[in-house]
Coordinates of C-alpha atoms and ligand atoms in Angstrom, one line a residue:
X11 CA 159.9 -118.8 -167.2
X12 CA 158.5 -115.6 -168.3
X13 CA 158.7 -112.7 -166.4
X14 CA 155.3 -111.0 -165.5
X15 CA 153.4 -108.0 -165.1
X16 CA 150.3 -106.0 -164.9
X17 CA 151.6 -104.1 -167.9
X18 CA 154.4 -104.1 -170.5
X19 CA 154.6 -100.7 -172.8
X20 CA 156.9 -101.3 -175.7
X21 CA 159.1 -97.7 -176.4
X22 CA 160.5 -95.3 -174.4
X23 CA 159.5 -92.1 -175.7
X24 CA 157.0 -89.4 -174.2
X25 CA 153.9 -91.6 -175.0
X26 CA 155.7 -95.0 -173.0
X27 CA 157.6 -93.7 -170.5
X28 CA 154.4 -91.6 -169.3
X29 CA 152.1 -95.0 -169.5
X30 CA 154.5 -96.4 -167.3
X31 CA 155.0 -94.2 -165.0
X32 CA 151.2 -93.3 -164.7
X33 CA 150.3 -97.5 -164.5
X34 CA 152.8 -97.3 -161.5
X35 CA 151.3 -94.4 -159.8
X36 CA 148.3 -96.4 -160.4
X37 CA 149.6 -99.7 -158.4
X38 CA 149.9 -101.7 -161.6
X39 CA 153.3 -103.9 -161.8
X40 CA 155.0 -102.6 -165.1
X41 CA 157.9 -102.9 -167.5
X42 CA 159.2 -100.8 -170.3
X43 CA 160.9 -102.5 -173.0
X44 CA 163.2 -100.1 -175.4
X45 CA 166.1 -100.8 -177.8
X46 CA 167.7 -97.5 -178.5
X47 CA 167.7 -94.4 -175.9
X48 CA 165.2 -94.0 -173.0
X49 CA 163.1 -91.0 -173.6
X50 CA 162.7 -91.7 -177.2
X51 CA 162.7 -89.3 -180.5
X52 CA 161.6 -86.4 -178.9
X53 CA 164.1 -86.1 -176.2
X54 CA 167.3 -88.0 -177.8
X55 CA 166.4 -87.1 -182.1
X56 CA 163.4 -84.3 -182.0
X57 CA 162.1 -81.8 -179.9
X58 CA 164.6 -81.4 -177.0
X59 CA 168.4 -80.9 -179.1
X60 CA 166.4 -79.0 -181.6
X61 CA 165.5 -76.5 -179.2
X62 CA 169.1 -76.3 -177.8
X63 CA 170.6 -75.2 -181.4
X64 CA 167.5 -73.2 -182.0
X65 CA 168.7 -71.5 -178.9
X66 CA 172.4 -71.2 -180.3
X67 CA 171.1 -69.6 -183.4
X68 CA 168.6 -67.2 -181.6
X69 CA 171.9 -66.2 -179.6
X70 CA 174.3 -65.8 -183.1
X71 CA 171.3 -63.9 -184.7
X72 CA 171.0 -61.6 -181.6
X73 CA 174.7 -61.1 -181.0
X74 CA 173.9 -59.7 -184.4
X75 CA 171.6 -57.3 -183.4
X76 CA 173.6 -55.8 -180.2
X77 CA 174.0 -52.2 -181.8
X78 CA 170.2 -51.7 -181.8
X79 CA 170.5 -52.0 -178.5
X80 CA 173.2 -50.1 -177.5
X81 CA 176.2 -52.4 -177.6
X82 CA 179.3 -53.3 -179.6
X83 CA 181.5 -56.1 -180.1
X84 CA 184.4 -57.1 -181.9
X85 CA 185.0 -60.7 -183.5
X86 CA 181.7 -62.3 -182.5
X87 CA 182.3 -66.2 -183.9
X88 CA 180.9 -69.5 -182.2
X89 CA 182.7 -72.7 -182.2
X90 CA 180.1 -74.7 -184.5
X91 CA 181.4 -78.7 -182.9
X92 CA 180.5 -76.9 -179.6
X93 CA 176.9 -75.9 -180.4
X94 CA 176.7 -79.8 -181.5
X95 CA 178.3 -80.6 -178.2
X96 CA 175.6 -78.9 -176.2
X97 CA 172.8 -80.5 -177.8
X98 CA 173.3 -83.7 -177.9
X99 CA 174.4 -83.0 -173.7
X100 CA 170.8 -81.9 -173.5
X101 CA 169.7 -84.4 -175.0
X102 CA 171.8 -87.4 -173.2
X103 CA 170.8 -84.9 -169.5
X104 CA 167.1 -85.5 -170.3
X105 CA 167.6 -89.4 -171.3
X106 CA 169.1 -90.1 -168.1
X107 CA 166.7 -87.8 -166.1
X108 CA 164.0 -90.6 -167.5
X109 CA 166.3 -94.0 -166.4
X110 CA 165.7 -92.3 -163.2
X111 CA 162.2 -91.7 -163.4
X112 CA 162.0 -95.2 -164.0
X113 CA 163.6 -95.9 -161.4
X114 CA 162.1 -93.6 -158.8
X115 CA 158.4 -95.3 -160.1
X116 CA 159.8 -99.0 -159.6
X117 CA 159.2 -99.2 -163.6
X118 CA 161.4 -102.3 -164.7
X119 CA 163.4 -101.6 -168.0
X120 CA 164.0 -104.1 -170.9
X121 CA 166.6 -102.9 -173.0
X122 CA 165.8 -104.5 -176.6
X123 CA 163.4 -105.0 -179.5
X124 CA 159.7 -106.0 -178.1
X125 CA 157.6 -108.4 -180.4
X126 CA 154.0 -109.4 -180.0
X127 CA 154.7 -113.1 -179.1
X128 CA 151.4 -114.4 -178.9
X129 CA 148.1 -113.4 -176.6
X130 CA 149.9 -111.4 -173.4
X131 CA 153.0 -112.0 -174.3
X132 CA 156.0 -110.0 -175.7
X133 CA 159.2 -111.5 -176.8
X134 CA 162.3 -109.2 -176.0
X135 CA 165.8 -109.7 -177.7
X136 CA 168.7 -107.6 -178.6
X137 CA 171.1 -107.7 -181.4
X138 CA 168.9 -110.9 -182.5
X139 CA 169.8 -112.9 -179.3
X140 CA 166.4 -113.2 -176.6
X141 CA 166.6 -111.1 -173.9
X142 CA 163.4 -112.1 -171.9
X143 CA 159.9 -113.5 -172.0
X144 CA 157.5 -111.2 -170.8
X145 CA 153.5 -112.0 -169.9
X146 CA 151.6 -109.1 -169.2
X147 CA 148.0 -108.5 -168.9
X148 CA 148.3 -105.7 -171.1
X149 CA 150.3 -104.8 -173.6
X150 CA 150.7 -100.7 -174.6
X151 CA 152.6 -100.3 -178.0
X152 CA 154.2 -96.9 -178.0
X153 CA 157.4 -97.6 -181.0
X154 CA 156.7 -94.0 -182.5
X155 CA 157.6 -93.3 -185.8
X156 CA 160.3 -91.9 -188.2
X157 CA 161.2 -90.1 -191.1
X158 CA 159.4 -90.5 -194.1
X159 CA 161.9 -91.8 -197.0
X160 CA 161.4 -90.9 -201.0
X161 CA 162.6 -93.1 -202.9
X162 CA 166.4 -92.4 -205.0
X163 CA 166.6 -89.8 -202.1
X164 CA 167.6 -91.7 -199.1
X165 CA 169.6 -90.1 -195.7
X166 CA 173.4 -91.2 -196.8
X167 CA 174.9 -88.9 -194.2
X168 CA 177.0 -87.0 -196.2
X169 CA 174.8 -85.3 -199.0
X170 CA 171.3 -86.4 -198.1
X171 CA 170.3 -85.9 -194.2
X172 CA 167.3 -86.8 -192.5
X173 CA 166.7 -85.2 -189.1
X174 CA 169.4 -87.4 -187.5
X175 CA 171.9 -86.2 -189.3
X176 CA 171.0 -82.7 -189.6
X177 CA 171.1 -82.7 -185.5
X178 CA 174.6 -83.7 -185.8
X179 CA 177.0 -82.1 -188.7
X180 CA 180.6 -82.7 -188.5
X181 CA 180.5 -79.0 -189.5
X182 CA 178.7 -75.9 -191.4
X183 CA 177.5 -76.2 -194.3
X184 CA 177.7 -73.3 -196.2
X185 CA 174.7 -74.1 -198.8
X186 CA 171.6 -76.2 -198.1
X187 CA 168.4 -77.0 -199.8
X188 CA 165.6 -77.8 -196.7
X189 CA 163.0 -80.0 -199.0
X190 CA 159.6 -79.6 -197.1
X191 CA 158.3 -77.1 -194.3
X192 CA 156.6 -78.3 -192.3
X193 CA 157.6 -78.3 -188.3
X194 CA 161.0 -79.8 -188.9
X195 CA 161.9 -78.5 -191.8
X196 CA 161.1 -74.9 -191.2
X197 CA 162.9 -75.5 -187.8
X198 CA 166.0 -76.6 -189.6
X199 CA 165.9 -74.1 -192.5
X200 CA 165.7 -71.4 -189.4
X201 CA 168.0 -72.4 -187.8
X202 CA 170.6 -73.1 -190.4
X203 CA 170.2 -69.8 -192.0
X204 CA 170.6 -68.0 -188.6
X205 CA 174.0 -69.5 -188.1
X206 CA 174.5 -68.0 -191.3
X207 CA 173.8 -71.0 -193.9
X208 CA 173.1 -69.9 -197.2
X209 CA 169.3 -71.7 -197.6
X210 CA 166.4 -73.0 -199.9
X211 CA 163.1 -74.2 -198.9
X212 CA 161.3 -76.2 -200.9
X213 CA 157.5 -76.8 -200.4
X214 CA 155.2 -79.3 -202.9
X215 CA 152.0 -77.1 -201.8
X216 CA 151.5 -73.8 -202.1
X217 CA 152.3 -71.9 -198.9
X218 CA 155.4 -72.8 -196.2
X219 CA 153.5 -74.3 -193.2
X220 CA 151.0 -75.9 -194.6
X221 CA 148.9 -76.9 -191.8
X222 CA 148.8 -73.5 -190.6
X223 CA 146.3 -70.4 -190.6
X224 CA 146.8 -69.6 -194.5
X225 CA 147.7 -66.1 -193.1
X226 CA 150.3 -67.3 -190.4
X227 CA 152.3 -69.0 -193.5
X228 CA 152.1 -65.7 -195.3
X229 CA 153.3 -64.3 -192.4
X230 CA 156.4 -66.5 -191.9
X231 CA 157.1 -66.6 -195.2
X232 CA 157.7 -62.8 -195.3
X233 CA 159.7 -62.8 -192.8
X234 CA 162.0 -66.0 -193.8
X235 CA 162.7 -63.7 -197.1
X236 CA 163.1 -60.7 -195.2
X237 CA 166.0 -62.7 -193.5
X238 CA 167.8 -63.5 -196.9
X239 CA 165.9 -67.6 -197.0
X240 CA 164.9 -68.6 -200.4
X241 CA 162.0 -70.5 -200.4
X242 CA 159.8 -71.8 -203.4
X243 CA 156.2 -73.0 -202.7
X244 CA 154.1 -75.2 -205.0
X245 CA 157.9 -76.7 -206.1
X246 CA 158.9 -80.6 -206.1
X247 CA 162.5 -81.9 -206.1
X248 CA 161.8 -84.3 -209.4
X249 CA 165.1 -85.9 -208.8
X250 CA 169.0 -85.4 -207.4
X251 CA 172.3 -85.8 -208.9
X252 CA 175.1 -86.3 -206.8
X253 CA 178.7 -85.1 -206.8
X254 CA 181.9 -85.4 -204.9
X255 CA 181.0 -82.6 -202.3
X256 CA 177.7 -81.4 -203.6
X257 CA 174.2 -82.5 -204.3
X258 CA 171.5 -80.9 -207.2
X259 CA 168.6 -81.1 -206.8
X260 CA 166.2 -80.8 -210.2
X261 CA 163.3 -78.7 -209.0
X262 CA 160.2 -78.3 -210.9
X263 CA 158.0 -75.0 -210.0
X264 CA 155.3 -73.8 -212.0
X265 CA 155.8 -75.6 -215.1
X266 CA 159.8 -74.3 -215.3
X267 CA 162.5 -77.2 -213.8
X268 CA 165.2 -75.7 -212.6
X269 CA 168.6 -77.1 -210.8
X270 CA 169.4 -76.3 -207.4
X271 CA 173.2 -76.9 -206.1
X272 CA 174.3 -77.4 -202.6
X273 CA 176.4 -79.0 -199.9
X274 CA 173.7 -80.9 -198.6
X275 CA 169.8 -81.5 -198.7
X276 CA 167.8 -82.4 -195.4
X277 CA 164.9 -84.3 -196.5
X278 CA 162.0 -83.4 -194.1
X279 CA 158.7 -85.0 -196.2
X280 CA 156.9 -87.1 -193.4
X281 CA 156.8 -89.1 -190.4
X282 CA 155.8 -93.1 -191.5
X283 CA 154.9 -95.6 -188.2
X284 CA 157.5 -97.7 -186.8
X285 CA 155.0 -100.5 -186.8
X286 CA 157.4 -103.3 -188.5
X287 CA 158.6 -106.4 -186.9
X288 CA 155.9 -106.0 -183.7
X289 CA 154.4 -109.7 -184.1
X290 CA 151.3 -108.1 -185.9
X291 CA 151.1 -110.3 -188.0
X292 CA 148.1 -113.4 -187.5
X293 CA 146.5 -110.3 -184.7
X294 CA 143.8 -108.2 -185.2
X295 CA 145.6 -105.1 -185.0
X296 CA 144.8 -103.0 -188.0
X297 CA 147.3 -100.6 -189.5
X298 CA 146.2 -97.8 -191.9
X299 CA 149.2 -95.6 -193.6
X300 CA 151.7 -97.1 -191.5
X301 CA 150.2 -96.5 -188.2
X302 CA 148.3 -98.6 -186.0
X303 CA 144.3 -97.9 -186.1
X304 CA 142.9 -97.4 -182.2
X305 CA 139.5 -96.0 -180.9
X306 CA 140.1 -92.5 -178.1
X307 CA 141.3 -94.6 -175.8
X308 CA 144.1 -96.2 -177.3
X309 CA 142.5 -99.7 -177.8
X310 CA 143.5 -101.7 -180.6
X311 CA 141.3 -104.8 -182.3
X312 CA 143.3 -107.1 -180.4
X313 CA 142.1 -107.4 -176.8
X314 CA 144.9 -106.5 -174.1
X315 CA 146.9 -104.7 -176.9
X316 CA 146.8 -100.7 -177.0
X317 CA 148.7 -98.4 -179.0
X318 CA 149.9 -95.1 -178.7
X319 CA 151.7 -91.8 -180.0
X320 CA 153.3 -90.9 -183.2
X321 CA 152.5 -95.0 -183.9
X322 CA 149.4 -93.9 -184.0
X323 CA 149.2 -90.7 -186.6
X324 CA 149.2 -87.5 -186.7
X325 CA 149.5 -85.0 -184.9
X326 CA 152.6 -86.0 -184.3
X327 CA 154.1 -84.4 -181.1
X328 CA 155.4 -85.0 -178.0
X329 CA 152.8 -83.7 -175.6
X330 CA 149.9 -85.9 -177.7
X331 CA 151.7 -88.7 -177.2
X332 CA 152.3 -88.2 -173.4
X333 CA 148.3 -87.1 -173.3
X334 CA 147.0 -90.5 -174.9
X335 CA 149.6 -92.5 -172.2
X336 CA 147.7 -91.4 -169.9
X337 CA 144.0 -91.8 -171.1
X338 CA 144.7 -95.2 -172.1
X339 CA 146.6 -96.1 -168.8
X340 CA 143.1 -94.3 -166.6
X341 CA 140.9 -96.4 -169.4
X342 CA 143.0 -100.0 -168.4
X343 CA 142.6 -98.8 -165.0
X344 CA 138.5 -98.6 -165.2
X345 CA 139.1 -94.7 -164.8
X346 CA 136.8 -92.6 -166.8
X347 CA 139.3 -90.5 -168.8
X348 CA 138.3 -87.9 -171.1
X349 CA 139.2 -89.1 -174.6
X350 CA 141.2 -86.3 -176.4
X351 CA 140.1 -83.4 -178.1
X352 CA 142.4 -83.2 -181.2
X353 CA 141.2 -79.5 -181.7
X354 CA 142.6 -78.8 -178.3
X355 CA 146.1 -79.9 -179.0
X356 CA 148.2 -77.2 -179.9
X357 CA 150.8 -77.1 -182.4
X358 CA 154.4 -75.1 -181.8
X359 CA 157.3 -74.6 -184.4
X360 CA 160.1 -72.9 -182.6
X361 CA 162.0 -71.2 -186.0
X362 CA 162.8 -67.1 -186.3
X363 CA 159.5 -66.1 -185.8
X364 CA 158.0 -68.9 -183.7
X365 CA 154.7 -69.9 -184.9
X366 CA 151.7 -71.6 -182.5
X367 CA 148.4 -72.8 -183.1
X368 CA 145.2 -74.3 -181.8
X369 CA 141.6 -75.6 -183.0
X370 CA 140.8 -74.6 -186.1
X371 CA 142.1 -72.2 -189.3
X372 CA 139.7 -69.7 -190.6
X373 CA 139.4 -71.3 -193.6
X374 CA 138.2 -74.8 -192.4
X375 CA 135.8 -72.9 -189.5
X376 CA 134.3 -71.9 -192.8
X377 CA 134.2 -75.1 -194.4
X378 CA 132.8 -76.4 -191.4
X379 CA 129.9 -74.2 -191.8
X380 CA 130.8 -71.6 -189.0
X381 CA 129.9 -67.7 -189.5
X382 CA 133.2 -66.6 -187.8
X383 CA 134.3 -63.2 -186.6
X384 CA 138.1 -63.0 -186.6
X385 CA 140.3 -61.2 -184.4
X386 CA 143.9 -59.5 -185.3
X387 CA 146.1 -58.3 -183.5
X388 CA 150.2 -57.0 -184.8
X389 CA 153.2 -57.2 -182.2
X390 CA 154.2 -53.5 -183.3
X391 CA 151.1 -52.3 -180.9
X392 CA 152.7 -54.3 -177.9
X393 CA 154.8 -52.3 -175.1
X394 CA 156.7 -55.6 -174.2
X395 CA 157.5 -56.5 -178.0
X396 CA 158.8 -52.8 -179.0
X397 CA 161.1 -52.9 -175.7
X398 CA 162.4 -56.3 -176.2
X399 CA 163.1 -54.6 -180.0
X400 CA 161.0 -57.7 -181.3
X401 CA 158.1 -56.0 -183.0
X402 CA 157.3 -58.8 -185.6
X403 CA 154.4 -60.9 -185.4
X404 CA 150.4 -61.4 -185.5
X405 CA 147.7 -63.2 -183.1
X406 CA 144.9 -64.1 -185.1
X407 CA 141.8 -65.4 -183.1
X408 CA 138.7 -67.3 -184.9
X409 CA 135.3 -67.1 -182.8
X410 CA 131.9 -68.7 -183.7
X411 CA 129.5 -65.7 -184.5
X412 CA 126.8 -66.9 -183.6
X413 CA 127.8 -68.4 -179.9
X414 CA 131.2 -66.8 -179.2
X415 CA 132.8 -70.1 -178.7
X416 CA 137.1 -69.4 -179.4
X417 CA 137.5 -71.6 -182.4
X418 CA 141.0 -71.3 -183.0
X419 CA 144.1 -69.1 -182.1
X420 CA 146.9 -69.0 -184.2
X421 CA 150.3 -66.8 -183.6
X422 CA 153.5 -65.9 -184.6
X423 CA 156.1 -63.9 -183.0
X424 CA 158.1 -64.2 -180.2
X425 CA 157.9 -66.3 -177.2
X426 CA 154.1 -67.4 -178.8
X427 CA 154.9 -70.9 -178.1
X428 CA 154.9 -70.1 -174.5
X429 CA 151.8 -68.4 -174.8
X430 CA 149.5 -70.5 -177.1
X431 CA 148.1 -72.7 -174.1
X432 CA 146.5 -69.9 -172.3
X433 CA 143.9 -70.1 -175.7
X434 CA 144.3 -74.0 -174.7
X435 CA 143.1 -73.7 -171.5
X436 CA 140.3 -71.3 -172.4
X437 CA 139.6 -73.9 -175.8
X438 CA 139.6 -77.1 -173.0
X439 CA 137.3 -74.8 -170.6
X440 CA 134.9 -74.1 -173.5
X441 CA 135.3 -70.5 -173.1
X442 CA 134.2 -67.5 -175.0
X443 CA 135.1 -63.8 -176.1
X444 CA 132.9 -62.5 -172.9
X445 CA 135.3 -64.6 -170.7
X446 CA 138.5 -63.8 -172.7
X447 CA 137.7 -60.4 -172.7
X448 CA 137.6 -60.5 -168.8
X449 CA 140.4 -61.9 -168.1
X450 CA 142.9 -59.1 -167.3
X451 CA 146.6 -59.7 -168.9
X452 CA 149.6 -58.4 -167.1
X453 CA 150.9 -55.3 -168.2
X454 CA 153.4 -55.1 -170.1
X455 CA 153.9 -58.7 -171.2
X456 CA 153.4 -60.0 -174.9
X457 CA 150.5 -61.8 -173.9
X458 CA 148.4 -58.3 -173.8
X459 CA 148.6 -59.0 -177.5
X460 CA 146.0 -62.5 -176.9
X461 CA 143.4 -59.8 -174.9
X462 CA 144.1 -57.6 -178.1
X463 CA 143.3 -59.9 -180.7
X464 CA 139.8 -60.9 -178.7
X465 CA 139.1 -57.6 -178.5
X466 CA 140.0 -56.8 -182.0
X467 CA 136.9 -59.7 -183.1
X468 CA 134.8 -57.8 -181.5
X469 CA 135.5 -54.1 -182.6
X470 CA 137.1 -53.2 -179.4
X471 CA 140.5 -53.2 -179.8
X472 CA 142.8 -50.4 -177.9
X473 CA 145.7 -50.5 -178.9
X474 CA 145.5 -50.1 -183.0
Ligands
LIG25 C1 163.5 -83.1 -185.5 C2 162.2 -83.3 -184.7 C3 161.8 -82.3 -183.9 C4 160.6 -82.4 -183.1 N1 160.2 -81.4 -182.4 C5 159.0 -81.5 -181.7 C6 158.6 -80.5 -180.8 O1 159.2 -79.4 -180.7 N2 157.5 -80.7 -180.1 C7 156.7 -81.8 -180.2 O2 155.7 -82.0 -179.5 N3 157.1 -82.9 -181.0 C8 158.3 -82.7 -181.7 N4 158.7 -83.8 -182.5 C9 157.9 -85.0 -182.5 C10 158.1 -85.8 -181.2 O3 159.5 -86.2 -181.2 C11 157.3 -87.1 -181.3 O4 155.9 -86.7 -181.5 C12 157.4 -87.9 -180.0 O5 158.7 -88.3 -179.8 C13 156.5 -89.1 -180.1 O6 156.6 -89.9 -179.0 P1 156.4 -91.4 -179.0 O7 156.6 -91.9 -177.5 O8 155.1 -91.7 -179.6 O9 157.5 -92.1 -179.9 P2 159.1 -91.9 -179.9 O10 159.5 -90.7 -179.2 O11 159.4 -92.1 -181.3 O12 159.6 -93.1 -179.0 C14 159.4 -94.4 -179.5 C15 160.5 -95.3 -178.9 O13 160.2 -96.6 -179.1 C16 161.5 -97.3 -179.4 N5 161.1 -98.5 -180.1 C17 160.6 -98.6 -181.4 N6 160.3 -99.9 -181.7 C18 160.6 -100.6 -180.6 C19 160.6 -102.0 -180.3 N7 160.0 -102.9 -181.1 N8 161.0 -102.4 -179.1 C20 161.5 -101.5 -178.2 N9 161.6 -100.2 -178.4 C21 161.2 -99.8 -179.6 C22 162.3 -96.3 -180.1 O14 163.7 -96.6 -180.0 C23 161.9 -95.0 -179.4 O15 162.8 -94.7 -178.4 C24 159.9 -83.6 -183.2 C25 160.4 -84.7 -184.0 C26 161.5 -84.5 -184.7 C27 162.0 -85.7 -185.5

C-alpha cells in the first residue's frame, strides 16, 4: 500500500528542503524524496565548499600581503589536501544540519530517485530496486539542475573538470584554463589563481561577467589582470587535444586561433535542468530549454504538480530557489503569497573582488526606455576600505529620472556581497534616492560607500 501525504517534494536542495519544512510549519503531512546528499547542489557541490576555499585563498593572498600591514613571516605554505579537507567538512556539517531539520519539522525522508507515477503518485527506488509508493495530494518537483556539457569536452576527472571535480583536486594544478565566467567560473579562476595557479579565462562574449553592469565587468576584469590572470573575452575553445598530463585547448579570438596548454580545463558553460527520468512523459508538464515551464507560483500544467528552483531556469541560485519554496508552498496552502520579483533577486560572485548586483544594468534601464541618473561611488574615498588596506572597488547605483525609483545597484569590492541587500530591501520597499539619502550609514563601515553612490546621482556626493 502506498504511503501518503499532504505533500511529496522530490530534491533536497534549498528550493525542497525549504517547501518542506515550510508545508510542515504549515500542518501539511510531508515527505522529501532525495537520492544523493540532503541539502542539495548548493550546500554539498555549489555555494557552501566554494565559499570555504574561497576563504582559504582570501587567507593565502592575505598572508601575502602581511608587510603592508606591519608584519612578517617566514615560510608561509598551506597543506593544499587540507584546504580540500575543510570544504567538503563544511559541506558534509551543513548536509547533516538539514537531516536534522527534517527531523526537527517531522518531514519524512525517502532516500532515492522520485518518478511521476501517475496522477498523485510518485514512485521512489534506489539503485533500480522500488523503495516506496508514495500518494500525495501534491506533488513539488525541486531536482535542480547541473552542469552544462559541450560536446568532445566532457568532465573525465583528470584533464577536463566540471564543478565537481574542480571542488575536489587530488592536488594543485600548476596551469589551468577556466573556459567561461560567469559566477562559477570567475569563482574558480579566483580562487585558483590566489592559491597561486597559473590561469586563463576564456569568455565567448565580450566582457568577463556577462550578466553584469558592463562597467562592473570592466572593473573586475582590471583587477583579475592586475593580479597576473589571463583572460581573453570574445574567445571560444574550438576544440581540445589531450595528452598524457596536459590538455590544449585550440582557442579562436578575433579571427586568430591560437593553442592554449595546461594541466587541466574546468568547463563552466551552463546549468541544463535535471528534468530526465521524472515520469513527464504522457503529463502536461511543459519543459522549455531543459527546465520545467511554471506560472509565479510554481504551478505546472499538470494539476497537483509544481515545480521549483534551478529546475525551473535561471537565475539560478540558492536563495531563488528557497524564495519560490516558499510561495508555492503559501499558494498550495490558499495563502496569498507575493509572486517574485525577479528584479529584486540579487546576484553575488564571491572571487578577489567580490562582485553583487540587483535590478537592472544601465544599459537595459535604457533599453527599457528609462531616463536614468547614475550614481558612482570608488572604495579609495572610504575610511573603512583604506584602513582595512582594501581600497579597490565601485558602487554604481541606477535611478529612474523622472520618479527617483532605485533601479539597480551593482558593486564590487570587498565584503559587497554582504552589503547588496540593503539596495534589496530598499528595491522590495519601492524606495527612492529621498529615502536612501536619509538613511544614515554607520560611520566608518564600507557601507558609507552605498549613501555615497546615492548621493553621487544626485550631485551631492562628499566624499570625492
Ligand atoms: C559551483 C557552484 C557554486 C554556486 N554558488 C552559489 C552561490 O554562491 N550562491 C547561490 O545562490 N547559488 C550558487 N550556486 C547555485 C545553487 O547551488 C543552486 O541555485 C541551488 O542549489 C538550487 O537549488 P535547488 O533546490 O533548485 O536544486 P539543487 O540544489 O540542485 O537540489 C536538487 C536536489 O534534487 C536531487 N534530485 C534530482 N533528481 C532527483 C530525483 N528524481 N529524485 C530524488 N532526488 C533528486 C539532487 O540529488 C539534488 O540534491 C552554485 C552552484 C554551483 C554549481
Amino acid at each position: 500500500m502506498a504511503d501518503s501525504f499532504d505533500i511529496v517534494v522530490v530534491g533536497g536542495g534549498p528550493g525542497g528542503y525549504v517547501a518542506a519544512i515550510r508545508a510542515s510549519q504549515l500542518g501539511m503531512k510531508t515527505a522529501l524524496v532525495e537520492r544523493e546528499n540532503l541539502g542539495g547542489i548548493c550546500l554539498n557541490w555549489g555555494c557552501i565548499p566554494t565559499k570555504a576555499l574561497l576563504r582559504a585563498s582570501e587567507i593565502n593572498h592575505l598572508l601575502h600581503s602581511l608587510d603592508a600591514y606591519g608584519f612578517a613571516a617566514d615560510n608561509i605554505r598551506f597543506d593544499f589536501a587540507k584546504v580540500i579537507k575543510r570544504s567538503r567538512g563544511v559541506a558534509g556539517q551543513l548536509s547533516a544540519g538539514v537531516k536534522h531539520l527534517m527531523k526537527k519539522n517531522k518531514v519524512t525522508v525517502y532516500d532515492g530517485h522520485g518518478k511521476l507515477a501517475g496522477p498523485g503518485k510518485l514512485a521512489v527506488t534506489k539503485d533500480g530496486k522500488p523503495v516506496a509508493e508514495i500518494a500525495a495530494k501534491h506533488i513539488v518537483l525541486a531536482t535542480g539542475a547541473r552542469a552544462r556539457v559541450l560536446p568532445g569536452m566532457e568532465p573525465d576527472g583528470k584533464l577536463i573538470w566540471s564543478y565537481r571535480e574542480a571542488m575536489t583536486p587530488a592536488a594543485l594544478p600548476k596551469k589551468i584554463i577556466v573556459m567561461g565566467s560567469g559566477a562559477i567560473g570567475s569563482e574558480f579562476a579566483s580562487f585558483y589563481l590566489n592559491m597561486g595557479a597559473e590561469v586563463t579565462l576564456i569568455e565567448v562574449m565580450d566582457r568577463i561577467l556577462p550578466v553584469e553592469d558592463a562597467e562592473i565587468s570592466a572593473f573586475v576584469h582590471k583587477a583579475f589582470t592586475k593580479q597576473g590572470m589571463k583572460i581573453l573575452t570574445g574567445a571560444r575553445v574550438q576544440g581540445i587535444r589531450k595528452g598524457a598530463d596536459s590538455i590544449t585547448a585550440v582557442v579562436e579570438a578575433g579571427g586568430k586561433v591560437q593553442d592554449l596548454v595546461a594541466d587541466v580545463l574546468i568547463s563552466a558553460v551552463g546549468i541544463v535542468g535535471n528534468v530526465e527520468d521524472l515520469g513527464l512523459e504522457g503529463t502536461k508538464i511543459k519543459v522549455e530549454k531543459t527546465h520545467i515551464v511554471t506560472d509565479a507560483f510554481g504551478n505546472t500544467g499538470e494539476s497537483g504538480v509544481y515545480a521549483i528552483g534551478d529546475l525551473t531556469g535561471p537565475p539560478w541560485l540558492a536563495h531563488k530557489a528557497s524564495h519560490e519554496a516558499i510561495i508555492c508552498i503559501e499558494a498550495i496552502a490558499g495563502k496569498h503569497p507575493h509572486a517574485m520579483d525577479v528584479l529584486n533577486i540579487p546576484g553575488c560572485t564571491y572571487c578577489r573582488p567580490q562582485v553583487a548586483s540587483v535590478g537592472l544594468t544601465e544599459a537595459r534601464a535604457k533599453e527599457l526606455g528609462h531616463e536614468v541618473k547614475v550614481g558612482r561611488f570608488p572604495f579609495i574615498g572610504n575610511g573603512k576600505a583604506i584602513a582595512m588596506g582594501e581600497p579597490e572597488g565601485l558602487v554604481k547605483t541606477v535611478f529612474d529620472a523622472k520618479t527617483g525609483e532605485l533601479l539597480g545597484a551593482h558593486m564590487v569590492g570587498p565584503e559587497v556581497t554582504e552589503m547588496i541587500q540593503g539596495y534589496g530591501i530598499a528595491r522590495t520597499l519601492e524606495s527612492t534616492e529621498a529615502e536612501l539619502m536619509h538613511t544614515v550609514f554607520p560611520h566608518p563601515t564600507v557601507s558609507e560607500t552605498m549613501h555615497e553612490s546615492v548621493l553621487d546621482a544626485y550631485g551631492r556626493v562628499i566624499h570625492i
